[in-house]
Short mmCIF file of C-alpha atoms in Angstrom, two decimals:
data_model
loop_
_atom_site.label_atom_id
_atom_site.label_comp_id
_atom_site.label_asym_id
_atom_site.label_seq_id
_atom_site.Cartn_x
_atom_site.Cartn_y
_atom_site.Cartn_z
CA MET L 11 -13.11 4.75 -23.21
CA LYS L 12 -8.81 4.46 -22.84
CA ALA L 13 -8.05 3.75 -19.67
CA LYS L 14 -8.22 -0.26 -19.21
CA ILE L 15 -10.79 -1.57 -16.35
CA LYS L 16 -8.03 -3.35 -13.91
CA PRO L 17 -6.63 -2.98 -10.76
CA ARG L 18 -3.39 -1.33 -8.12
CA ILE L 19 -2.37 -5.09 -7.78
CA ASP L 20 -1.12 -7.01 -10.56
CA LEU L 21 -3.43 -11.22 -10.93
CA GLU L 22 -1.18 -11.35 -14.19
CA ASN L 23 2.75 -12.50 -13.75
CA ARG L 24 2.56 -14.05 -10.90
CA THR L 25 5.92 -15.40 -9.19
CA LYS L 26 4.21 -18.51 -7.82
CA LEU L 27 6.31 -18.05 -4.20
CA GLU L 28 6.03 -21.76 -3.27
CA THR L 29 8.86 -21.80 -5.73
CA VAL L 30 10.81 -19.31 -4.30
CA ILE L 31 10.88 -18.99 -0.69
CA PRO L 32 13.36 -18.35 0.89
CA LEU L 33 13.73 -14.99 -0.75
CA SER L 34 17.43 -13.25 -0.28
CA THR L 35 15.61 -10.57 -1.60
CA PRO L 36 12.14 -9.42 -0.95
CA PHE L 37 10.61 -8.08 -3.80
CA ILE L 38 8.28 -5.85 -2.01
CA ILE L 39 9.97 -3.36 0.90
CA ASN L 40 7.12 -0.44 1.53
CA ILE L 41 8.15 2.84 3.17
CA ASP L 42 6.00 5.02 4.52
CA PRO L 43 6.74 8.88 3.88
CA SER L 44 4.44 10.04 6.63
CA ASP L 45 2.52 8.40 9.17
CA ARG L 46 -0.55 11.24 8.72
CA CYS L 47 -2.58 11.99 6.49
CA ASN L 48 -4.71 14.99 5.44
CA PHE L 49 -8.17 12.47 5.18
CA LYS L 50 -10.37 11.28 7.71
CA CYS L 51 -12.06 8.36 5.15
CA LYS L 52 -14.25 5.87 7.93
CA PHE L 53 -12.88 2.83 6.87
CA CYS L 54 -9.16 4.05 8.10
CA PRO L 55 -7.59 3.80 11.44
CA THR L 56 -5.32 7.20 10.24
CA GLY L 57 -7.84 9.27 9.74
CA ASP L 58 -9.55 8.37 13.42
CA ARG L 59 -7.27 11.25 14.63
CA GLU L 60 -7.80 10.22 18.15
CA LEU L 61 -7.48 6.71 18.73
CA MET L 62 -3.57 7.82 16.31
CA GLU L 63 -2.92 10.30 19.49
CA LYS L 64 -3.36 7.29 22.04
CA THR L 65 -1.51 4.20 19.90
CA ALA L 66 2.64 4.25 20.92
CA GLY L 67 4.53 4.85 18.30
CA ARG L 68 1.96 6.91 15.78
CA ASN L 69 1.64 9.89 14.57
CA PHE L 70 5.45 10.49 13.66
CA GLY L 71 4.72 12.38 11.04
CA SER L 72 7.26 12.86 8.49
CA MET L 73 9.77 10.15 7.13
CA ASP L 74 13.26 11.71 8.32
CA PHE L 75 15.25 12.47 4.36
CA ALA L 76 18.79 11.35 5.34
CA LEU L 77 17.17 7.94 7.77
CA TYR L 78 15.48 7.03 4.23
CA LYS L 79 18.82 7.91 1.75
CA LYS L 80 20.33 5.00 4.81
CA ILE L 81 17.46 3.03 4.39
CA ILE L 82 17.64 3.57 0.91
CA ASN L 83 21.41 2.99 0.98
CA ASP L 84 21.42 -0.54 2.97
CA ILE L 85 18.85 -1.84 0.68
CA CYS L 86 21.75 -1.78 -2.28
CA GLU L 87 23.31 -4.39 -0.13
CA PHE L 88 20.52 -6.71 -0.97
CA ASP L 89 21.91 -9.91 -2.67
CA ASN L 90 19.78 -8.24 -6.22
CA LYS L 91 17.23 -5.90 -6.66
CA VAL L 92 14.03 -5.16 -5.16
CA LYS L 93 11.43 -5.33 -7.12
CA VAL L 94 9.60 -2.49 -6.07
CA ILE L 95 10.17 0.25 -3.63
CA ARG L 96 5.97 1.02 -2.80
CA LEU L 97 6.51 4.81 -1.05
CA TYR L 98 3.08 4.28 0.93
CA LYS L 99 2.38 2.61 3.90
CA ASP L 100 -0.09 4.01 6.61
CA GLY L 101 -0.72 8.39 5.66
CA GLU L 102 -0.57 10.13 2.44
CA PRO L 103 2.89 10.46 1.13
CA LEU L 104 2.35 13.52 -0.28
CA LEU L 105 3.12 15.41 3.39
CA ASN L 106 6.56 14.45 3.20
CA PRO L 107 7.96 17.66 1.45
CA PHE L 108 10.97 15.87 0.11
CA PHE L 109 8.58 12.93 -1.64
CA ALA L 110 10.10 13.77 -5.29
CA ASP L 111 13.22 13.52 -3.59
CA MET L 112 12.95 10.02 -2.26
CA VAL L 113 11.65 8.73 -4.96
CA ARG L 114 14.52 10.04 -7.27
CA TYR L 115 17.19 8.84 -5.09
CA ALA L 116 16.03 5.07 -5.25
CA LYS L 117 15.44 5.76 -9.26
CA GLU L 118 19.22 6.80 -8.85
CA SER L 119 20.35 4.31 -6.43
CA GLY L 120 19.47 0.99 -8.86
CA CYS L 121 18.37 -0.82 -5.73
CA CYS L 122 14.25 -1.47 -6.88
CA ASP L 123 13.19 -2.45 -10.33
CA ARG L 124 10.36 -0.16 -9.71
CA VAL L 125 9.07 3.25 -7.55
CA ASP L 126 5.19 3.19 -6.76
CA THR L 127 3.14 4.96 -4.51
CA THR L 128 -0.76 5.40 -3.33
CA THR L 129 -2.14 9.08 -2.89
CA ASN L 130 -5.39 10.39 -2.30
CA ALA L 131 -4.37 13.43 -4.96
CA SER L 132 -6.04 16.38 -3.26
CA LEU L 133 -2.02 17.81 -2.50
CA LEU L 134 -1.37 17.04 -6.52
CA THR L 135 -0.64 20.23 -8.34
CA PRO L 136 1.18 20.71 -11.53
CA GLU L 137 4.44 21.20 -9.51
CA LYS L 138 4.92 18.23 -7.89
CA SER L 139 3.52 15.89 -10.61
CA ARG L 140 5.75 17.32 -12.99
CA GLN L 141 8.83 17.04 -9.93
CA MET L 142 7.09 13.17 -9.41
CA ILE L 143 7.42 12.97 -13.10
CA ASP L 144 10.90 14.53 -13.64
CA ALA L 145 11.61 12.36 -10.35
CA GLY L 146 11.32 8.36 -12.00
CA LEU L 147 8.45 7.59 -10.62
CA ASP L 148 6.48 4.88 -11.76
CA ARG L 149 3.05 4.16 -11.45
CA ILE L 150 1.25 6.37 -9.31
CA ASN L 151 -2.58 4.95 -7.42
CA ILE L 152 -4.55 7.11 -6.67
CA SER L 153 -7.37 6.90 -4.39
CA ILE L 154 -10.98 8.66 -5.45
CA GLU L 155 -13.44 9.14 -2.01
CA GLY L 156 -16.03 10.19 -4.17
CA ILE L 157 -17.35 11.67 -7.23
CA ASN L 158 -18.04 15.81 -6.23
CA SER L 159 -17.21 17.62 -3.11
CA GLU L 160 -19.57 16.83 -0.63
CA GLN L 161 -19.05 12.41 -0.98
CA TYR L 162 -15.03 14.16 0.69
CA GLN L 163 -16.87 15.69 2.57
CA THR L 164 -19.32 13.11 4.38
CA PHE L 165 -16.93 10.31 3.47
CA SER L 166 -13.13 11.18 4.33
CA GLY L 167 -13.79 14.91 5.95
CA TYR L 168 -12.48 16.70 3.42
CA LYS L 169 -13.45 20.45 2.80
CA LEU L 170 -11.65 20.11 -1.72
CA ASN L 171 -13.03 21.23 -4.92
CA PHE L 172 -13.42 18.20 -6.68
CA GLU L 173 -13.30 19.39 -10.10
CA GLU L 174 -9.69 20.83 -9.30
CA LEU L 175 -8.72 17.81 -7.86
CA VAL L 176 -9.71 16.21 -11.87
CA GLU L 177 -8.36 18.68 -13.14
CA ASN L 178 -4.78 17.57 -11.46
CA ILE L 179 -5.79 14.55 -11.97
CA ARG L 180 -5.58 14.92 -15.47
CA PHE L 181 -2.70 17.33 -16.14
CA PHE L 182 -0.33 14.10 -14.43
CA TYR L 183 -2.10 12.14 -16.61
CA GLU L 184 -1.33 14.10 -19.73
CA HIS L 185 2.78 15.07 -18.61
CA ARG L 186 3.12 11.23 -16.96
CA GLN L 187 5.62 9.74 -19.55
CA GLN L 188 6.97 6.28 -17.90
CA CYS L 189 4.70 6.43 -15.19
CA GLU L 190 1.45 4.30 -15.06
CA MET L 191 -1.12 5.82 -13.41
CA ILE L 192 -4.09 3.58 -12.32
CA VAL L 193 -7.49 5.80 -10.08
CA LYS L 194 -9.47 3.50 -8.25
CA THR L 195 -12.47 5.06 -5.77
CA ASN L 196 -14.85 2.87 -3.56
CA GLY L 197 -18.08 1.63 -4.75
CA ASP L 198 -19.40 0.39 -2.24
CA ILE L 199 -20.94 3.76 -1.36
CA LEU L 200 -21.74 4.37 -4.51
CA THR L 201 -25.10 4.58 -6.29
CA GLU L 202 -24.74 2.37 -10.47
CA GLU L 203 -25.35 5.77 -11.75
CA GLN L 204 -22.52 7.37 -10.10
CA LYS L 205 -20.25 4.68 -10.68
CA GLN L 206 -20.57 5.00 -13.89
CA GLN L 207 -20.02 8.72 -13.37
CA PHE L 208 -16.61 7.41 -12.08
CA TYR L 209 -15.61 5.62 -15.18
CA ASP L 210 -17.10 9.18 -16.97
CA ILE L 211 -15.39 11.23 -15.43
CA PHE L 212 -11.63 8.98 -14.64
CA GLY L 213 -11.99 6.52 -17.51
CA ASP L 214 -10.29 9.46 -20.46
CA ILE L 215 -7.37 10.55 -18.43
CA ALA L 216 -5.63 7.17 -16.70
CA ASP L 217 -4.06 4.04 -17.74
CA GLY L 218 -6.69 2.41 -15.82
CA VAL L 219 -9.88 2.94 -13.74
CA TYR L 220 -11.14 -0.13 -11.68
CA ILE L 221 -14.00 0.26 -9.00
CA GLU L 222 -13.29 -1.83 -5.59
CA SER L 223 -15.69 -2.87 -2.44
CA ILE L 224 -14.84 -2.33 1.25
CA MET L 225 -13.57 -4.62 3.08
CA SER L 226 -11.12 -5.04 6.66
CA CYS L 227 -8.29 -5.07 6.18
CA TRP L 228 -7.10 -2.94 9.66
CA ALA L 229 -7.65 -5.61 13.04
CA GLY L 230 -8.03 -3.50 16.31
CA PHE L 231 -9.76 -1.23 14.38
CA GLU L 232 -13.37 -0.66 13.19
CA LEU L 233 -14.97 0.63 10.14
CA LYS L 234 -17.02 4.21 11.23
CA ASP L 235 -20.58 4.49 9.22
CA VAL L 236 -19.54 2.02 6.99
CA LYS L 237 -19.56 -1.86 6.17
CA VAL L 238 -17.44 -4.71 4.66
CA ASN L 239 -18.52 -6.36 1.28
CA GLU L 240 -19.68 -9.75 2.88
CA ASP L 241 -20.37 -10.72 -0.53
CA ARG L 242 -17.17 -10.29 -2.83
CA GLY L 243 -13.10 -9.11 -2.02
CA ILE L 244 -11.98 -5.78 -2.70
CA TYR L 245 -11.45 -7.04 -6.06
CA GLN L 246 -14.93 -7.56 -6.86
CA GLN L 247 -13.45 -11.82 -6.49
CA GLN L 248 -14.84 -14.40 -4.62
CA ILE L 249 -14.53 -14.06 -0.89
CA LYS L 250 -11.73 -17.50 0.09
CA GLY L 251 -9.25 -16.96 2.73
CA VAL L 252 -5.72 -18.36 3.75
CA GLU L 253 -4.38 -19.82 6.72
CA VAL L 254 -0.07 -19.18 5.82
CA CYS L 255 0.04 -15.51 5.60
CA PRO L 256 2.12 -15.62 2.13
CA TYR L 257 3.16 -11.68 2.32
CA VAL L 258 5.82 -11.78 5.56
CA PHE L 259 7.69 -13.89 3.01
CA TYR L 260 8.11 -11.45 0.38
CA SER L 261 7.83 -8.38 1.70
CA PHE L 262 7.80 -6.17 4.34
CA ALA L 263 7.40 -2.42 5.91
CA ILE L 264 9.49 0.50 7.07
CA ASN L 265 7.42 2.80 8.75
CA SER L 266 7.65 6.68 8.93
CA ASP L 267 10.07 6.20 12.01
CA GLY L 268 12.09 3.97 10.49
CA THR L 269 11.01 0.69 12.68
CA ALA L 270 10.25 -1.83 10.57
CA SER L 271 6.81 -4.48 10.72
CA THR L 272 6.64 -7.65 9.21
CA CYS L 273 3.54 -5.84 7.51
CA PHE L 274 1.88 -3.17 5.45
CA LEU L 275 -0.72 -3.68 7.83
CA ASP L 276 0.74 -2.99 10.83
CA TRP L 277 -0.58 0.51 11.58
CA SER L 278 -0.30 0.06 15.49
CA ARG L 279 2.76 -0.58 15.71
CA LYS L 280 2.23 -3.80 17.53
CA MET L 281 4.67 -6.75 14.96
CA LEU L 282 7.87 -4.49 14.48
CA ILE L 283 11.03 -6.79 13.64
CA GLY L 284 13.28 -4.55 13.36
CA ASP L 285 14.11 -0.52 13.01
CA ALA L 286 16.24 0.80 10.19
CA LYS L 287 17.89 3.65 12.39
CA THR L 288 19.97 1.73 14.12
CA GLU L 289 19.88 -2.13 11.97
CA LYS L 290 20.87 -2.41 8.10
CA VAL L 291 17.76 -2.79 5.96
CA THR L 292 19.02 -6.27 5.03
CA ASP L 293 19.82 -7.46 9.14
CA ILE L 294 16.19 -6.44 9.37
CA TRP L 295 15.27 -8.57 5.95
CA HIS L 296 16.94 -11.96 7.49
CA GLY L 297 16.70 -11.33 11.33
CA GLN L 298 15.95 -14.26 13.54
CA LYS L 299 12.04 -12.10 14.85
CA LEU L 300 10.86 -12.25 10.84
CA TYR L 301 12.05 -15.69 11.27
CA GLU L 302 10.08 -16.31 14.17
CA TYR L 303 7.17 -14.49 12.04
CA GLN L 304 7.78 -17.53 9.47
CA LYS L 305 7.63 -20.39 11.06
CA GLU L 306 4.12 -19.12 13.27
CA PHE L 307 2.52 -18.60 9.82
CA LEU L 308 4.01 -21.85 8.41
CA SER L 309 2.88 -24.37 11.50
CA MET L 310 -0.70 -22.71 11.16
CA ASN L 311 -0.56 -20.87 14.00
CA ARG L 312 -2.12 -16.92 12.51
CA ALA L 313 -3.96 -17.00 15.64
CA LYS L 314 -1.54 -16.43 18.62
CA PHE L 315 -1.52 -13.21 16.77
CA PRO L 316 -4.26 -10.44 17.59
CA SER L 317 -3.43 -8.10 14.93
CA CYS L 318 -3.43 -12.19 11.83
CA LYS L 319 -6.04 -13.66 14.14
CA GLU L 320 -8.98 -12.06 11.94
CA CYS L 321 -6.99 -10.14 9.74
CA GLY L 322 -9.24 -9.13 6.30
CA GLN L 323 -6.67 -9.03 3.65
CA LEU L 324 -6.19 -12.74 3.71
CA THR L 325 -10.35 -13.54 2.89
CA HIS L 326 -11.23 -9.98 1.02
CA GLY L 327 -7.36 -8.57 -0.32
CA MET L 328 -6.73 -12.06 -2.49
CA PRO L 329 -3.35 -13.22 -1.25
CA ASP L 330 -1.45 -15.49 -2.67
CA ASN L 331 -1.61 -19.12 -1.81
CA ILE L 332 0.62 -20.92 -0.40
CA ASP L 333 -1.23 -23.45 2.71
CA HIS L 334 -0.83 -26.46 0.69
CA PHE L 335 2.63 -26.16 0.18
CA ALA L 336 3.55 -24.87 4.21
CA ASP L 337 5.50 -28.01 4.87
CA GLN L 338 7.59 -28.25 2.10
CA LEU L 339 8.21 -24.64 2.91
CA MET L 340 8.60 -24.95 6.54
CA GLU L 341 11.96 -27.21 4.97
CA LYS L 342 12.84 -24.29 3.06
CA ILE L 343 13.29 -22.18 5.36
CA LYS L 344 15.01 -23.75 7.79
CA ARG L 345 17.97 -22.86 10.32
#
């Protein structure tokens, strides 16, 4: 097998947040190309079409490209480059017909070190692959939801030709140039034999492969016919929670309609901190709304927020632990 067994997040060379907070420039900004998805995965709120129709601020669709350019132009005004522009949040990024243009615009702007995305790859074609690679995409995480067409239909409610999917992924790998490619799957729905099949299928057509476990990271959404893995976290690590959410100190998200959320997991738009249509992205990052969240978290008041109270990301997602530095960091962020 050519690929390394490695997760989609970088577990090595992580910055110790307690040494750099407060950040004048965020490390990561999630920008959502589309808040819709063609899949109906049992573990994801976006796949619940009925729920989306009832949820205010959702099912907007693709981000307007003019708005996207405004966002990138704003990001260029930060003191330093953003480490990662992550073109992914709630939906399937490739549903946006301008996805490759979004990659290119961010890369040519010079506002970030890296542009990456996560996709189910069902819409990946040789033509789209070439466009994305030529645009300068730095990393692509591909989510595999089964090892045959039948499993896809059962788990994601989507009919596809699995062999064709594999060939399209192979095409991307063989033409990827500088783009790193990670292929991951949900191991909790696979038998041990099927896990080996996953490695056999994708081990030679990816830079990295990984088998994850199920977690529930979307507050207020009940997983359907699947269970959270209580034995291990998403990356097979020991389950161990933190009190202080570290993400709000180095990242935030911009939804497909331009509204900004404290968190990349804010699927229901209950943690909005601004609107990029009418505000500078730099002002949102330095704004009072995000600052108030940061103070509450450092005061150990996470339970005040329903979306954060029982966040699975903070138990199963391997977050950075800054709990012991809360008092020290509160002094550092004071305005």
